[in-house]
Amino acid sequence: MIASTTTFSPKSRQKLIATLYKLVPEQLEQLILILNPPAGIIPPLPASQGTRASAVVSWAESPSGRGLLQVQEALEIILEINFEDLE
């Protein structure tokens, strides 16, 4: 799969990353299941929440990743929020 070419501003990127870091472990696991990265990309528990969230971002931005836009869309599904409302 080709990564999304959507560019996030530094502020939007920071908000997205901060939101990932604040997820409870079950929500991050749900996000990972929705995005379905290849096995072995995201460290399993008991890796820290920050380590796992950073791995999601790194994978999403990689050539094989889905892009940050899809991470944001998955977060909106899980949290039932619209990031545009946070601007």
PDB file of C-alpha atoms in Angstrom:
ATOM      1  CA  MET A   1       0.000   0.000   0.000  1.00  0.00           C
ATOM      2  CA  ILE A   2       1.271   3.469  -0.827  1.00  0.00           C
ATOM      3  CA  ALA A   3       1.462   6.004   1.993  1.00  0.00           C
ATOM      4  CA  SER A   4      -0.884   8.966   1.849  1.00  0.00           C
ATOM      5  CA  THR A   5       0.633  12.111   0.400  1.00  0.00           C
ATOM      6  CA  THR A   6      -1.423  14.338   2.690  1.00  0.00           C
ATOM      7  CA  THR A   7       0.939  16.639   4.565  1.00  0.00           C
ATOM      8  CA  PHE A   8       0.173  17.493   8.169  1.00  0.00           C
ATOM      9  CA  SER A   9       1.239  20.837   9.586  1.00  0.00           C
ATOM     10  CA  PRO A  10       3.559  20.572  12.604  1.00  0.00           C
ATOM     11  CA  LYS A  11       0.647  21.641  14.838  1.00  0.00           C
ATOM     12  CA  SER A  12      -1.725  19.022  13.393  1.00  0.00           C
ATOM     13  CA  ARG A  13       0.952  16.351  13.589  1.00  0.00           C
ATOM     14  CA  GLN A  14       1.655  17.217  17.235  1.00  0.00           C
ATOM     15  CA  LYS A  15      -2.069  17.030  18.094  1.00  0.00           C
ATOM     16  CA  LEU A  16      -2.361  13.653  16.431  1.00  0.00           C
ATOM     17  CA  ILE A  17       0.689  12.270  18.233  1.00  0.00           C
ATOM     18  CA  ALA A  18      -0.442  13.707  21.586  1.00  0.00           C
ATOM     19  CA  THR A  19      -3.833  12.061  21.122  1.00  0.00           C
ATOM     20  CA  LEU A  20      -2.184   8.707  20.418  1.00  0.00           C
ATOM     21  CA  TYR A  21      -0.090   9.026  23.575  1.00  0.00           C
ATOM     22  CA  LYS A  22      -3.209   9.716  25.666  1.00  0.00           C
ATOM     23  CA  LEU A  23      -5.149   6.672  24.497  1.00  0.00           C
ATOM     24  CA  VAL A  24      -5.783   3.944  27.021  1.00  0.00           C
ATOM     25  CA  PRO A  25      -4.061   0.681  26.025  1.00  0.00           C
ATOM     26  CA  GLU A  26      -7.319  -0.880  24.813  1.00  0.00           C
ATOM     27  CA  GLN A  27      -7.967   2.076  22.493  1.00  0.00           C
ATOM     28  CA  LEU A  28      -4.456   1.926  21.033  1.00  0.00           C
ATOM     29  CA  GLU A  29      -4.900  -1.805  20.477  1.00  0.00           C
ATOM     30  CA  GLN A  30      -8.195  -1.106  18.695  1.00  0.00           C
ATOM     31  CA  LEU A  31      -6.462   1.506  16.512  1.00  0.00           C
ATOM     32  CA  ILE A  32      -3.740  -0.990  15.608  1.00  0.00           C
ATOM     33  CA  LEU A  33      -6.354  -3.601  14.702  1.00  0.00           C
ATOM     34  CA  ILE A  34      -8.198  -1.097  12.487  1.00  0.00           C
ATOM     35  CA  LEU A  35      -5.018  -0.008  10.682  1.00  0.00           C
ATOM     36  CA  ASN A  36      -3.749  -3.602  10.397  1.00  0.00           C
ATOM     37  CA  PRO A  37       0.017  -3.004  10.079  1.00  0.00           C
ATOM     38  CA  PRO A  38       2.186  -5.989   9.110  1.00  0.00           C
ATOM     39  CA  ALA A  39       3.073  -8.332  11.959  1.00  0.00           C
ATOM     40  CA  GLY A  40       6.123  -7.286  13.938  1.00  0.00           C
ATOM     41  CA  ILE A  41       5.910  -3.565  13.093  1.00  0.00           C
ATOM     42  CA  ILE A  42       4.240  -2.480  16.348  1.00  0.00           C
ATOM     43  CA  PRO A  43       5.902  -3.736  19.550  1.00  0.00           C
ATOM     44  CA  PRO A  44       3.573  -5.933  21.606  1.00  0.00           C
ATOM     45  CA  LEU A  45       2.609  -5.307  25.185  1.00  0.00           C
ATOM     46  CA  PRO A  46       4.350  -4.843  27.635  1.00  0.00           C
ATOM     47  CA  ALA A  47       6.096  -2.187  25.501  1.00  0.00           C
ATOM     48  CA  SER A  48       5.216   1.295  26.730  1.00  0.00           C
ATOM     49  CA  GLN A  49       2.284   3.216  25.306  1.00  0.00           C
ATOM     50  CA  GLY A  50       4.653   5.858  23.939  1.00  0.00           C
ATOM     51  CA  THR A  51       6.819   3.265  22.210  1.00  0.00           C
ATOM     52  CA  ARG A  52       3.796   1.627  20.595  1.00  0.00           C
ATOM     53  CA  ALA A  53       2.244   4.971  19.572  1.00  0.00           C
ATOM     54  CA  SER A  54       5.549   6.115  18.064  1.00  0.00           C
ATOM     55  CA  ALA A  55       5.759   2.860  16.117  1.00  0.00           C
ATOM     56  CA  VAL A  56       2.273   3.487  14.700  1.00  0.00           C
ATOM     57  CA  VAL A  57       3.334   6.957  13.499  1.00  0.00           C
ATOM     58  CA  SER A  58       6.640   5.705  12.076  1.00  0.00           C
ATOM     59  CA  TRP A  59       4.907   2.893  10.217  1.00  0.00           C
ATOM     60  CA  ALA A  60       2.099   5.166   8.966  1.00  0.00           C
ATOM     61  CA  GLU A  61       4.654   7.588   7.500  1.00  0.00           C
ATOM     62  CA  SER A  62       6.786   4.848   5.939  1.00  0.00           C
ATOM     63  CA  PRO A  63       6.458   3.841   2.274  1.00  0.00           C
ATOM     64  CA  SER A  64       4.501   0.734   3.320  1.00  0.00           C
ATOM     65  CA  GLY A  65       2.296   2.629   5.788  1.00  0.00           C
ATOM     66  CA  ARG A  66      -1.196   4.009   5.388  1.00  0.00           C
ATOM     67  CA  GLY A  67      -0.381   7.654   6.086  1.00  0.00           C
ATOM     68  CA  LEU A  68      -1.279   9.889   9.008  1.00  0.00           C
ATOM     69  CA  LEU A  69      -4.657  10.731   7.498  1.00  0.00           C
ATOM     70  CA  GLN A  70      -5.800   7.137   7.951  1.00  0.00           C
ATOM     71  CA  VAL A  71      -4.451   7.143  11.511  1.00  0.00           C
ATOM     72  CA  GLN A  72      -6.501  10.285  12.153  1.00  0.00           C
ATOM     73  CA  GLU A  73      -9.591   8.711  10.580  1.00  0.00           C
ATOM     74  CA  ALA A  74      -9.196   5.609  12.756  1.00  0.00           C
ATOM     75  CA  LEU A  75      -8.839   7.816  15.845  1.00  0.00           C
ATOM     76  CA  GLU A  76     -12.021   9.667  14.906  1.00  0.00           C
ATOM     77  CA  ILE A  77     -13.852   6.340  14.719  1.00  0.00           C
ATOM     78  CA  ILE A  78     -12.511   5.161  18.074  1.00  0.00           C
ATOM     79  CA  LEU A  79     -12.970   8.443  19.914  1.00  0.00           C
ATOM     80  CA  GLU A  80     -16.009   9.623  17.951  1.00  0.00           C
ATOM     81  CA  ILE A  81     -14.447  13.041  17.437  1.00  0.00           C
ATOM     82  CA  ASN A  82     -13.756  15.290  14.490  1.00  0.00           C
ATOM     83  CA  PHE A  83     -10.231  16.715  14.498  1.00  0.00           C
ATOM     84  CA  GLU A  84     -11.405  19.748  12.533  1.00  0.00           C
ATOM     85  CA  ASP A  85     -13.469  20.723  15.585  1.00  0.00           C
ATOM     86  CA  LEU A  86     -10.245  20.884  17.634  1.00  0.00           C
ATOM     87  CA  GLU A  87      -8.632  23.588  15.470  1.00  0.00           C
TER      88      GLU A  87
END
